[in-house]
Amino acid sequence: MSPSSQFNRRSFLAGSLAVVPAATLLTSPSLGFANHFAANEKINIGMIGVGKMAYGSHLPHLIKMPEVKVVAVCDVDKTRREAAQKRVNDTYGNTDCDLYNDYQEILAREDIDAVVIATPDHWHSLVVIHAAQAGKDIYCEKPLTNNLMEAKLVMDIVKKTGVIFQTGSQQRASDNFRHACELVRNGHIGDIKQVTVGVGGPSKSDNLPDEEMEPGLDWERWLGPAPMRKYSSILSPRGVHNHFPAW
Ligand SMILES: NC(=O)c1ccc[n+]([C@@H]2O[C@H](COP(=O)([O-])OP(=O)(O)OC[C@H]3O[C@@H](n4cnc5c(N)ncnc54)[C@H](O)[C@@H]3O)[C@@H](O)[C@H]2O)c1
């Protein structure tokens, strides 16, 4: 299917603001994978944002899972979405995986059960809200939202639609971290005297250089709800991760 070609930032923002607070909530068809799917049925997945995390980490796992079929990939960067499509098709040995520039086209597909959202942070909450409204089950990368207001909207819509939702905080979900928590909570290491937390440095104001646009990147759509600024390759780096093909 062809990616939608036109994206008007002004109409997008107006639409988003209108849609989110006044959302008409759909009742999710998903009552849980275990209840919803017959044993021989696959869970059809659409990937939204196939950069370092999705291409290098989620996708290789998902395409090996027998109960899952990745049926579509979406990225505002043509190079990335084509690389992801190739990876899916090469693994499945067919040409079935569809490509999209606009994630709404993934959400509009009735055959897609769940989405993996691994866009940059500033898109997360809006895509989650739209995906929940479309009745899709969701895995979304961390950090889930930019602020508490967005977090409340996300929590409300997930609750109201009943979709299955997980945020990708590996440090909470992965086995080794859960095991460590269990050891602590069950007193295996005795009384905790001190907890040291590392959260990184404070954010900096935008001092990135303006650069020539990369071919094939829909920058307006990459920015989406973020403040308008010129392209900078530091915000959307290609080829910096060894999981990627040479771009
Ligand atoms: N890289 C990591 O190690 C890591 C670890 C944990 C969490 N995360 C989180 O995962 C998310 C993705 O990180 P990444 O390192 O893969 O970033 P990335 O920039 O490599 O990938 C993001 C991808 O999303 C695409 N994109 C942007 N807007 C889009 C839109 N509207 N629709 C579809 N695609 C869109 C970009 O073109 C890019 O390919 C971030 O929120 C990050 O915080 C990353």
XYZ file of C-alpha atoms and ligand atoms in Angstrom:
291
model
C 0.000 0.000 0.000
C 1.237 3.438 -0.722
C 2.196 5.791 2.087
C -0.043 8.828 2.340
C 1.822 11.579 0.582
C 0.513 14.781 2.114
C 0.913 15.789 5.695
C -0.214 19.170 6.802
C 1.220 20.066 10.189
C -1.414 22.675 10.987
C -4.343 20.356 10.271
C -2.600 17.532 12.136
C -2.160 19.601 15.285
C -5.706 20.967 15.117
C -6.989 17.444 14.620
C -4.961 16.061 17.503
C -6.103 18.686 19.951
C -9.673 18.129 18.920
C -9.423 14.365 19.055
C -7.651 13.770 22.342
C -9.785 15.456 24.999
C -13.082 14.875 23.231
C -12.236 11.337 22.308
C -15.108 9.123 21.379
C -13.947 5.945 22.977
C -14.343 2.678 21.249
C -14.953 -0.510 23.090
C -11.975 -2.726 22.493
C -12.546 -6.093 20.899
C -9.497 -7.315 22.824
C -10.198 -9.161 26.019
C -6.663 -10.422 26.197
C -4.651 -12.494 23.781
C -5.438 -15.656 25.689
C -9.187 -15.078 25.438
C -9.278 -13.444 22.063
C -7.273 -15.772 19.877
C -7.783 -19.353 18.911
C -4.753 -21.544 19.466
C -3.917 -21.704 15.758
C -4.472 -17.990 15.121
C -1.561 -15.565 14.869
C -1.434 -12.146 16.448
C -1.025 -9.653 13.611
C 1.353 -6.889 14.580
C 2.035 -3.475 13.069
C 5.318 -1.784 13.969
C 5.189 2.008 14.353
C 8.673 3.543 14.278
C 11.373 1.107 13.214
C 14.586 2.811 14.304
C 17.329 1.432 16.544
C 15.125 -0.086 19.211
C 12.460 -1.623 16.989
C 14.695 -2.698 14.115
C 17.538 -3.902 16.295
C 15.650 -5.359 19.228
C 11.866 -5.847 18.955
C 11.620 -6.892 15.335
C 14.176 -9.722 15.365
C 12.404 -11.245 18.370
C 8.873 -10.802 17.094
C 9.507 -12.294 13.666
C 10.816 -15.462 15.281
C 7.739 -15.959 17.476
C 5.420 -18.601 16.021
C 2.302 -16.989 17.512
C 3.036 -13.615 15.912
C 2.975 -12.259 12.377
C 4.408 -8.823 11.649
C 2.149 -7.686 8.828
C 3.073 -4.008 8.467
C 5.799 -1.543 9.314
C 5.533 2.225 9.521
C 8.254 4.824 9.705
C 8.478 8.423 8.531
C 11.913 7.550 7.182
C 11.722 5.648 3.901
C 15.140 4.060 4.381
C 14.214 2.667 7.772
C 10.781 1.383 6.859
C 12.171 -0.326 3.764
C 14.959 -1.941 5.795
C 12.402 -3.220 8.311
C 10.112 -4.510 5.569
C 13.042 -6.351 4.002
C 13.967 -7.912 7.332
C 10.392 -9.152 7.844
C 9.972 -10.441 4.295
C 13.399 -12.114 4.228
C 12.573 -13.946 7.454
C 9.096 -15.033 6.390
C 10.236 -15.828 2.841
C 7.433 -13.819 1.239
C 6.610 -10.245 0.191
C 3.580 -9.717 2.425
C 4.736 -7.010 4.822
C 3.137 -3.635 4.025
C 4.826 -0.244 4.337
C 3.410 2.983 5.703
C 4.552 6.530 6.298
C 1.438 7.455 8.321
C 0.697 5.319 11.399
C -3.019 6.060 11.074
C -3.051 3.691 8.099
C -1.838 0.893 10.365
C -4.475 1.752 12.958
C -7.190 1.723 10.285
C -6.458 -1.913 9.393
C -8.949 -4.240 10.994
C -6.684 -7.256 10.577
C -3.992 -5.734 12.834
C -4.452 -6.807 16.466
C -1.585 -5.040 18.187
C 1.026 -2.359 17.618
C 4.578 -1.854 18.811
C 5.278 1.862 19.178
C 8.968 2.779 19.117
C 8.889 6.311 17.762
C 10.879 9.070 19.490
C 9.517 10.118 22.893
C 7.511 13.137 21.768
C 5.116 10.948 19.749
C 4.434 8.199 22.283
C 1.327 9.405 24.078
C -0.487 10.566 20.967
C 0.118 7.307 19.085
C -0.914 5.301 22.165
C -4.144 7.285 22.474
C -4.948 6.837 18.787
C -4.060 3.134 18.903
C -6.272 2.559 21.943
C -9.110 4.431 20.238
C -8.662 2.063 17.301
C -8.914 -0.919 19.665
C -5.325 -2.113 19.182
C -3.368 -3.791 21.949
C -0.179 -1.857 22.565
C 3.463 -2.142 23.499
C 5.008 1.340 23.697
C 8.592 2.240 24.384
C 9.553 4.291 27.388
C 9.388 7.116 28.335
C 5.670 6.775 27.898
C 4.645 10.412 28.187
C 6.185 13.849 28.387
C 4.159 15.072 31.335
C 1.535 14.074 33.876
C -1.379 15.400 31.843
C -0.495 13.082 28.967
C 0.004 10.215 31.411
C -3.508 10.737 32.764
C -4.977 10.758 29.237
C -3.125 7.556 28.380
C -4.211 5.817 31.586
C -7.827 6.871 31.083
C -8.079 5.711 27.492
C -6.386 2.389 28.159
C -8.780 1.775 31.035
C -11.861 2.838 29.074
C -11.069 0.902 25.919
C -9.795 -2.177 27.760
C -6.923 -2.698 25.356
C -3.899 -4.617 26.585
C -1.083 -2.196 27.202
C 2.547 -2.469 28.217
C 5.176 0.203 28.377
C 8.700 -0.857 27.519
C 10.581 -0.267 30.706
C 12.960 -3.184 30.522
C 14.353 -2.288 33.930
C 10.957 -3.116 35.403
C 9.834 -5.935 33.124
C 12.930 -8.022 32.386
C 13.453 -11.262 34.314
C 16.727 -10.306 35.959
C 15.327 -7.058 37.365
C 12.155 -8.749 38.612
C 14.256 -11.446 40.199
C 16.344 -8.800 41.973
C 13.146 -7.129 43.250
C 11.873 -10.437 44.566
C 15.126 -11.074 46.379
C 14.963 -7.652 48.016
C 11.256 -7.831 48.886
C 11.606 -11.256 50.405
C 14.445 -10.125 52.620
C 17.177 -12.218 50.991
C 19.721 -9.438 51.208
C 18.662 -8.211 54.657
C 17.567 -4.693 55.568
C 18.225 -2.084 52.902
C 20.342 0.684 54.409
C 20.880 2.846 51.359
C 19.471 3.152 47.817
C 21.509 4.891 45.113
C 19.598 6.169 42.092
C 21.097 7.220 38.749
C 18.795 9.207 36.487
C 21.198 10.971 34.138
C 21.777 14.685 33.860
C 19.131 17.371 33.395
C 17.854 18.097 29.899
C 19.579 20.842 27.930
C 18.113 23.557 25.776
C 18.177 22.856 22.030
C 21.568 23.862 20.670
C 21.681 21.377 17.792
C 22.908 22.477 14.371
C 20.436 22.924 11.497
C 21.365 20.600 8.649
C 20.427 19.563 5.118
C 17.502 17.166 5.132
C 18.201 13.462 4.699
C 16.546 12.133 1.561
C 13.448 10.058 2.245
C 12.704 11.526 5.679
C 9.308 13.150 6.277
C 10.604 15.704 8.779
C 7.255 17.434 9.414
C 5.759 14.134 10.397
C 8.839 13.212 12.458
C 8.319 16.443 14.438
C 4.571 15.895 14.776
C 3.519 17.381 18.129
C 7.037 18.704 18.925
C 7.947 22.371 18.357
C 8.893 23.152 14.762
C 12.640 23.249 14.117
C 14.970 22.601 11.208
C 16.277 19.109 10.618
C 19.277 17.950 12.623
C 20.812 14.536 12.059
C 21.473 14.232 15.802
C 17.722 13.989 16.383
C 17.239 11.270 13.799
C 20.582 9.506 13.445
C 21.047 6.811 10.838
C 23.629 4.075 10.848
C 24.879 4.609 14.386
C 23.907 1.214 15.648
C 25.517 -2.046 14.693
C 22.116 -3.747 14.280
C 21.483 -1.660 11.193
C 22.431 -2.350 7.624
C 24.925 0.166 6.215
C 22.762 3.209 5.455
N 17.738 2.746 21.690
C 17.629 2.246 22.891
O 18.545 1.610 23.412
C 16.362 2.453 23.669
C 16.231 1.779 24.851
C 15.055 1.941 25.536
C 14.072 2.766 25.055
N 14.213 3.428 23.931
C 13.109 4.276 23.485
O 12.620 3.746 22.277
C 12.189 4.815 21.439
C 12.889 4.690 20.109
O 14.286 4.819 20.321
P 15.309 4.556 19.148
O 16.645 4.611 19.775
O 14.891 3.382 18.371
O 15.094 5.902 18.294
P 15.277 6.062 16.711
O 15.315 7.529 16.459
O 16.400 5.214 16.222
O 13.925 5.413 16.144
C 12.701 6.083 16.144
C 12.070 5.842 14.777
O 10.754 6.380 14.761
C 10.564 7.011 13.502
N 9.456 7.963 13.631
C 9.455 9.241 14.065
N 8.207 9.735 14.054
C 7.400 8.754 13.590
C 6.006 8.655 13.331
N 5.166 9.671 13.564
N 5.513 7.503 12.835
C 6.336 6.454 12.561
N 7.679 6.488 12.777
C 8.190 7.619 13.303
C 11.909 7.641 13.183
O 12.054 7.939 11.813
C 12.851 6.543 13.657
O 13.131 5.609 12.628
C 12.537 6.114 22.176
O 11.390 6.620 22.798
C 13.555 5.674 23.200
O 13.529 6.466 24.368
C 15.335 3.267 23.216
